[in-house]
PDB file of C-alpha atoms in Angstrom:
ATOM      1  CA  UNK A   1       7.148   0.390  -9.707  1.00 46.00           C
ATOM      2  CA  UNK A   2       6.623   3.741  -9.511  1.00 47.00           C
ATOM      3  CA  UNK A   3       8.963   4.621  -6.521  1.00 47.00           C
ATOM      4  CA  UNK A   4      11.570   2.792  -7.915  1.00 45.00           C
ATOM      5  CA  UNK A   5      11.224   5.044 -10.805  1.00 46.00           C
ATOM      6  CA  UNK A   6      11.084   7.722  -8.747  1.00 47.00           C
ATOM      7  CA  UNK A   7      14.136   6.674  -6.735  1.00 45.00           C
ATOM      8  CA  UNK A   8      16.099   5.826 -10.227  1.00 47.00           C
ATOM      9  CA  UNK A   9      14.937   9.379 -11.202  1.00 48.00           C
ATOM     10  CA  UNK A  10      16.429  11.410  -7.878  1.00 48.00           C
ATOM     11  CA  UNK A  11      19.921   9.149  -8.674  1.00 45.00           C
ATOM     12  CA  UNK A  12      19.637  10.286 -12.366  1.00 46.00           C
ATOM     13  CA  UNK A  13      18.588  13.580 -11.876  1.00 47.00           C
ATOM     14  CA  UNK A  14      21.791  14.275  -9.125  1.00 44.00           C
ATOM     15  CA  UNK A  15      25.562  13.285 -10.238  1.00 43.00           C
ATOM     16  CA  UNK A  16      26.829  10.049  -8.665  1.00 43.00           C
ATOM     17  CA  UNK A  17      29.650  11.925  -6.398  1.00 41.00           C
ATOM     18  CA  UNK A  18      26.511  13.402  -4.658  1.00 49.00           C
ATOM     19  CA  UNK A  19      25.790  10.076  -3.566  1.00 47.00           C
ATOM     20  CA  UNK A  20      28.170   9.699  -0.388  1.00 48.00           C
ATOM     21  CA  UNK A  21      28.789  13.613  -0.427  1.00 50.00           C
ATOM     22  CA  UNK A  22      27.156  14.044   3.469  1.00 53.00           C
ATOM     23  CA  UNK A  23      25.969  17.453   4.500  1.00 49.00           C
ATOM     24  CA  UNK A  24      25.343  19.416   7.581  1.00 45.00           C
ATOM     25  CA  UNK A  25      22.524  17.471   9.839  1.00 45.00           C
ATOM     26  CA  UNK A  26      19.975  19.993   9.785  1.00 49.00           C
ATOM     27  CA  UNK A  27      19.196  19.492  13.760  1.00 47.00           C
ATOM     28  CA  UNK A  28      21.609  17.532  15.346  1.00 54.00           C
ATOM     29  CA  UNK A  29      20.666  19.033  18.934  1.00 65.00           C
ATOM     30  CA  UNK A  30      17.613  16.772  18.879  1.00 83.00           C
ATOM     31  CA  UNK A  31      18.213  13.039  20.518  1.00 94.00           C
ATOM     32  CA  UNK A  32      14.542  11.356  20.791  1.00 96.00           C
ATOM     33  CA  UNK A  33      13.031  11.722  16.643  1.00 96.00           C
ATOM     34  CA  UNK A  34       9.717   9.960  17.644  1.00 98.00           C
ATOM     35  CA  UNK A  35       7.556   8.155  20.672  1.00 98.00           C
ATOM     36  CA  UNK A  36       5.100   4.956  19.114  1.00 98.00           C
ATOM     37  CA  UNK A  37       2.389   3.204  20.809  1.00 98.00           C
ATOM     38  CA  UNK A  38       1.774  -0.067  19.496  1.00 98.00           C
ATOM     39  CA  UNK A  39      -1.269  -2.878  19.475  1.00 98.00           C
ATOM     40  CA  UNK A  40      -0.863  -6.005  17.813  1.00 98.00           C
ATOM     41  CA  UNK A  41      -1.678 -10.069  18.148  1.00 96.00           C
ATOM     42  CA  UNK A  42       0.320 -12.903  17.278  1.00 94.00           C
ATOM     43  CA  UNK A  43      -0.276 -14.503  14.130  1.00 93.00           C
ATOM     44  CA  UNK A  44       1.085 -18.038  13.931  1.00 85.00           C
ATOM     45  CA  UNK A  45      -1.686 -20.161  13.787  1.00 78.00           C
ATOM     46  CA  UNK A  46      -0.170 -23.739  14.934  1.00 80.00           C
ATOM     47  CA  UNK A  47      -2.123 -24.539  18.170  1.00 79.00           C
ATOM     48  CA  UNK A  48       0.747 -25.754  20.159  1.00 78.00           C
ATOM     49  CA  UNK A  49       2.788 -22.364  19.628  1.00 83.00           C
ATOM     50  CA  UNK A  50      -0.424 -19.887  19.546  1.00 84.00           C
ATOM     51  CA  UNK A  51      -0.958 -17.096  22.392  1.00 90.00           C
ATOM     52  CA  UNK A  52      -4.199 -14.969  22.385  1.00 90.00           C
ATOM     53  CA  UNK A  53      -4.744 -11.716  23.448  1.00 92.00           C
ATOM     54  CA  UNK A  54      -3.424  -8.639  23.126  1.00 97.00           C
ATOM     55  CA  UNK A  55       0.163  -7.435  23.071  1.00 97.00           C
ATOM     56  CA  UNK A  56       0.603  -3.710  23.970  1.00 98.00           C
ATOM     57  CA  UNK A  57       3.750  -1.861  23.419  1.00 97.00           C
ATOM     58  CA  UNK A  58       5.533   1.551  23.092  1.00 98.00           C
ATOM     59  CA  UNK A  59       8.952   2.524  21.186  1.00 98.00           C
ATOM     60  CA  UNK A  60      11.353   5.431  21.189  1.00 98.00           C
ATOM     61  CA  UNK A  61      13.288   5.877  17.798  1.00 98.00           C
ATOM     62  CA  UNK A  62      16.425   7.949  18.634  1.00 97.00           C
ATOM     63  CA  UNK A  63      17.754  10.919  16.085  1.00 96.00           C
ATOM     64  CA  UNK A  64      20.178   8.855  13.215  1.00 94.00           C
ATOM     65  CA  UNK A  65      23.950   9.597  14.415  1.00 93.00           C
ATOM     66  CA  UNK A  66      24.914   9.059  10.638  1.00 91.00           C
ATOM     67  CA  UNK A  67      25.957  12.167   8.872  1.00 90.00           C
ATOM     68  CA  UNK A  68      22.779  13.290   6.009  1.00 89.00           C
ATOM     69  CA  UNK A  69      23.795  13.004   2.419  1.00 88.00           C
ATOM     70  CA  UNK A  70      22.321  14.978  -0.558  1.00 87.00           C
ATOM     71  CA  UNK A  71      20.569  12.014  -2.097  1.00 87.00           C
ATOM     72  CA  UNK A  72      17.563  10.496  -0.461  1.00 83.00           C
ATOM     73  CA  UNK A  73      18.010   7.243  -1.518  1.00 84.00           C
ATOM     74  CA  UNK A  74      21.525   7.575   0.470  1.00 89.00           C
ATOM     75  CA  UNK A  75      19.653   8.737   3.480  1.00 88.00           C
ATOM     76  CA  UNK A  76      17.195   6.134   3.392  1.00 89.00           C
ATOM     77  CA  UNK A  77      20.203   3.126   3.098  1.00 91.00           C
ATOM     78  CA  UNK A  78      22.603   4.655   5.379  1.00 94.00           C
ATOM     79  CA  UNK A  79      21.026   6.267   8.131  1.00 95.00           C
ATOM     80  CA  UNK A  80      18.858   4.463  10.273  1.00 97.00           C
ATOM     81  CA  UNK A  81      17.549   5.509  13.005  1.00 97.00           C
ATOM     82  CA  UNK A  82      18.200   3.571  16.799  1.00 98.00           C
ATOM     83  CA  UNK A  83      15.632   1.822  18.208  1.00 98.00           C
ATOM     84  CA  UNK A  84      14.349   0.727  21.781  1.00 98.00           C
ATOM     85  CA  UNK A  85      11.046  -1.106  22.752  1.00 98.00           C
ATOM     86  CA  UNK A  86       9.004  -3.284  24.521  1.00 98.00           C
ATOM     87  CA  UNK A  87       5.802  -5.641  23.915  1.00 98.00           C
ATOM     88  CA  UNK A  88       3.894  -6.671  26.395  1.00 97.00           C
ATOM     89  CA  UNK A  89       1.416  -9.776  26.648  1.00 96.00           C
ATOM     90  CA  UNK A  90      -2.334  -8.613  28.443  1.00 96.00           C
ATOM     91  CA  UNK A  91      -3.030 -12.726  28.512  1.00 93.00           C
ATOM     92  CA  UNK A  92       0.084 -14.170  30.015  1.00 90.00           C
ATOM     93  CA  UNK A  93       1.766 -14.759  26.834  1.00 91.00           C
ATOM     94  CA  UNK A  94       5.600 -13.548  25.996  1.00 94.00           C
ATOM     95  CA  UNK A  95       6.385 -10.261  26.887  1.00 96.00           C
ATOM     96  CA  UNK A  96       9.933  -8.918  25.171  1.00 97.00           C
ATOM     97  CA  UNK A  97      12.029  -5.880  24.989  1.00 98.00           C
ATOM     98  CA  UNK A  98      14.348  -5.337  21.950  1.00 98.00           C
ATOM     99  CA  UNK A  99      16.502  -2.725  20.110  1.00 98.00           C
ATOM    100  CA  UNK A 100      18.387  -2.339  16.651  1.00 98.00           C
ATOM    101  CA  UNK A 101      17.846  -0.282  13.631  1.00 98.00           C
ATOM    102  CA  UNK A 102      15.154   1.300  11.669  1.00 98.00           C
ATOM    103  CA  UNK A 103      15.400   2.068   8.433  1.00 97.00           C
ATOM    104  CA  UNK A 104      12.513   4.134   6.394  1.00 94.00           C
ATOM    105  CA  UNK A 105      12.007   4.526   2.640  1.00 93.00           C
ATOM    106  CA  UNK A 106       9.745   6.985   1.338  1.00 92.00           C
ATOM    107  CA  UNK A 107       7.788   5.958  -1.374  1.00 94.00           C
ATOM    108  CA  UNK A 108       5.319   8.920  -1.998  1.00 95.00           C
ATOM    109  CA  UNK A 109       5.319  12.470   0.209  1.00 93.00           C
ATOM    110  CA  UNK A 110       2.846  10.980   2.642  1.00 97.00           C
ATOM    111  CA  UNK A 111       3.539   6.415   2.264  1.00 98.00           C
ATOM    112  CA  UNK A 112       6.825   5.532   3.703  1.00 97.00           C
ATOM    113  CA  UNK A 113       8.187   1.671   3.832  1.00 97.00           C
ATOM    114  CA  UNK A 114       9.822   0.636   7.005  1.00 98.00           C
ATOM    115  CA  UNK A 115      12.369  -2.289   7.863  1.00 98.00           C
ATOM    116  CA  UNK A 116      14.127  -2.966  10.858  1.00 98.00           C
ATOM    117  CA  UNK A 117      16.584  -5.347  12.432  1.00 98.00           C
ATOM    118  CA  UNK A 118      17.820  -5.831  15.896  1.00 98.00           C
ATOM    119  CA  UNK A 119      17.726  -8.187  18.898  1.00 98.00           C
ATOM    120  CA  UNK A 120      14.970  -8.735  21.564  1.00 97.00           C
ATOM    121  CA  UNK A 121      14.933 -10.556  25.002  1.00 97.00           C
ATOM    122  CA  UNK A 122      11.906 -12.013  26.061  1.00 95.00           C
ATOM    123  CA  UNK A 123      10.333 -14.105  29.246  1.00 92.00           C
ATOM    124  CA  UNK A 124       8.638 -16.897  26.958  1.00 88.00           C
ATOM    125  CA  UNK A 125       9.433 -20.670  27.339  1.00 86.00           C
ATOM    126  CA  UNK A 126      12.940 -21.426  26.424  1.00 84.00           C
ATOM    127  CA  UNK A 127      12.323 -25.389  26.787  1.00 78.00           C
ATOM    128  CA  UNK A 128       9.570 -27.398  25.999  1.00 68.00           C
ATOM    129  CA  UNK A 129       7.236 -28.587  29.041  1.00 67.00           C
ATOM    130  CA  UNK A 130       4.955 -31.943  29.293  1.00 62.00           C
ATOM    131  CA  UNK A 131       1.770 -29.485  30.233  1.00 60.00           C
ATOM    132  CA  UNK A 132       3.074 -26.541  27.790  1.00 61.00           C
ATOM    133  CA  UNK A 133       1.007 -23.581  25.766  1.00 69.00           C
ATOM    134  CA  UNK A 134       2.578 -21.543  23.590  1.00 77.00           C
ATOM    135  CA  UNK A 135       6.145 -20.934  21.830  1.00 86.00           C
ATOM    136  CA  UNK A 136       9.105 -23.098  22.741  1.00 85.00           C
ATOM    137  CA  UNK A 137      11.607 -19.850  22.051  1.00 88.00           C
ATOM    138  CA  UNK A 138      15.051 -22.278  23.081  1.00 87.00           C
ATOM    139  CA  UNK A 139      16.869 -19.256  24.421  1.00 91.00           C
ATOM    140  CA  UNK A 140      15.682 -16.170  26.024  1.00 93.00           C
ATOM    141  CA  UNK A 141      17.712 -14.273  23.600  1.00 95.00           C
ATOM    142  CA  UNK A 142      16.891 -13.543  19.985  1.00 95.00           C
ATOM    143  CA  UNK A 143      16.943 -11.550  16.480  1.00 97.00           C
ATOM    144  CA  UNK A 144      13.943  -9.634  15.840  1.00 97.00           C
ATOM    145  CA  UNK A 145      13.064  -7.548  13.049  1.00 98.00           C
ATOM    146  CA  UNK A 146       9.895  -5.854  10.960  1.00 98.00           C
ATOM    147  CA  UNK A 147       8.488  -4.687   8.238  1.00 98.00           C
ATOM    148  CA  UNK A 148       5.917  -2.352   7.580  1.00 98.00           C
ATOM    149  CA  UNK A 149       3.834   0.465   6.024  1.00 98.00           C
ATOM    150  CA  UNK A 150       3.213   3.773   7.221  1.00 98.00           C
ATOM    151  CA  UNK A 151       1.982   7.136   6.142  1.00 98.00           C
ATOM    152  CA  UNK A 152       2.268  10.725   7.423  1.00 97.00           C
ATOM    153  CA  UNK A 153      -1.093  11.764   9.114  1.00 98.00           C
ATOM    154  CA  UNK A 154       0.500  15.416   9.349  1.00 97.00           C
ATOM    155  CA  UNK A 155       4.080  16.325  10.030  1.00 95.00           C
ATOM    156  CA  UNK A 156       4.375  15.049  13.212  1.00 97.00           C
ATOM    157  CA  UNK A 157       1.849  12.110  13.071  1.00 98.00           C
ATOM    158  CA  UNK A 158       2.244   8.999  12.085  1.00 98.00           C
ATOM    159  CA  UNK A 159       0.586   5.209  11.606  1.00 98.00           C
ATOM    160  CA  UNK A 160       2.148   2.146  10.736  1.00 98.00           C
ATOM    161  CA  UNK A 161       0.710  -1.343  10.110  1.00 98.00           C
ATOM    162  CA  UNK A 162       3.902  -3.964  10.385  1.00 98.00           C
ATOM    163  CA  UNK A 163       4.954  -7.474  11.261  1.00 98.00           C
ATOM    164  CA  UNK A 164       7.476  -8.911  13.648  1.00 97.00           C
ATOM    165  CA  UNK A 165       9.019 -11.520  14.024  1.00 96.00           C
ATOM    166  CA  UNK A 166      11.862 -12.885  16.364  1.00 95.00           C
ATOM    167  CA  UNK A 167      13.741 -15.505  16.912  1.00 93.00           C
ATOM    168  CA  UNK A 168      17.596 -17.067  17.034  1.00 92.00           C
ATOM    169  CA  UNK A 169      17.643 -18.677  13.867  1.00 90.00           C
ATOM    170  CA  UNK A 170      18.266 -22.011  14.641  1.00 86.00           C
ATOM    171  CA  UNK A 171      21.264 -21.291  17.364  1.00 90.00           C
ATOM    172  CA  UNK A 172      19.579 -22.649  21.026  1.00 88.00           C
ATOM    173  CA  UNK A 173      18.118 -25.322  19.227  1.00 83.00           C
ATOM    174  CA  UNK A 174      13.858 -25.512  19.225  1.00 82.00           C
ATOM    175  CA  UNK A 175      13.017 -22.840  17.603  1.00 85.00           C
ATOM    176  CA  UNK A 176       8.834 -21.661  17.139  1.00 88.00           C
ATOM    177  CA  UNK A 177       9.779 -17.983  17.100  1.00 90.00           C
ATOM    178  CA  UNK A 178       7.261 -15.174  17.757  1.00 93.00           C
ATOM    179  CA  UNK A 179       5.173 -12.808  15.080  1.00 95.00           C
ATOM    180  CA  UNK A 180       3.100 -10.407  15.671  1.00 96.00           C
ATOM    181  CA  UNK A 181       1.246  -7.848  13.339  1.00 98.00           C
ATOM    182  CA  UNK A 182      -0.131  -4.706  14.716  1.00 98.00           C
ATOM    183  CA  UNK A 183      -0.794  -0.859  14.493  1.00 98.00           C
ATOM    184  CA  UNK A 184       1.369   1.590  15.568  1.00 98.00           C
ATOM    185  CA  UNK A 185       0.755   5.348  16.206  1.00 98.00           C
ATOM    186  CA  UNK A 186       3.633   7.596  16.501  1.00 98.00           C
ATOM    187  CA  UNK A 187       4.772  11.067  17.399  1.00 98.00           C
ATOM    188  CA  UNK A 188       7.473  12.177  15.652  1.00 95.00           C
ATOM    189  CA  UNK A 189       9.152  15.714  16.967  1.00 93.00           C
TER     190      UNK A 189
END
């Protein structure tokens, strides 16, 4: 409740032509915005579908391309930054790499919000097996996206605690999905 009102108070506070009124990029020589590290499990508990250990991972979010408007509710909406990752099982489970969009909301000058959406390949089961452990995925190609909550260590770092989840929505028929909920540390330049 109270960053919405905080929100609704930055669009009150500016005029709505502000809104879409985009303004120099303060540092648009910059390309890489910030390196993660990532730990996490999976989290669906159904035995035929579950995978234990570990999953370790690493990220680069890329600098948003999108020109920087004068309200930060604008910013946060339309300009996410790029995205490219990769999880990897330590117990033989499904490894994937994706990439898409990340968008983050502040909600306080330190707590930030964090959604993404984008698409992931991985090397998990795409059919189901007589002797079989683990997700039936039906395609090795998927939609993947997060959500999570984060907040500024300093001005460069960063943790995150946020789920996962991917799969293709019903289009390669069977269809257990993956999800995963982990840590994240990241470095942002």
């Amino acid at each position: 409740v109270g960053a919405s009102a905080a929100l609704a108070g930055d669009l009150a506070a500016q005029p709505s032509v502000e809104l879409f009124d985009p303004q120099p990029i303060a540092d648009s020589s910059r390309f890489i915005d910030e390196v993660r590290v990532t730990t996490s499990v999976f989290v669906d508990e159904r035995p035929e579908v579950r995978e234990d250990g570990v999953f370790l991972g690493g990220e680069v979010l890329f600098a948003t391309p999108f020109p920087a408007f004068r309200n930060r509710f604008a910013n946060a909406l339309f300009r996410p930054r790029p995205h490219v990752g990769a999880l990897a099982s330590t117990n033989g489970g499904t490894s994937q790499i994706y990439a898409g969009l990340t968008w983050d909301v502040p909600v306080t000058e330190r707590l930030f919000l964090e959604a993404t959406f984008g698409g992931a390949v991985h090397d998990g089961e795409t059919e189901r097996r007589p002797v079989q452990t683990g997700p039936e995925l039906g395609c090795p190609v998927s939609f993947r996206e997060s959500i999570g909550i984060g907040v500024h260590l300093t001005d460069n770092w960063r943790v995150l605690a946020s789920v996962d989840h991917s799969s293709h929505a019903g289009l390669c028929g069977v269809n257990d999905g993956l999800t995963h909920a982990g840590v994240s540390v990241g470095y942002r330049f």
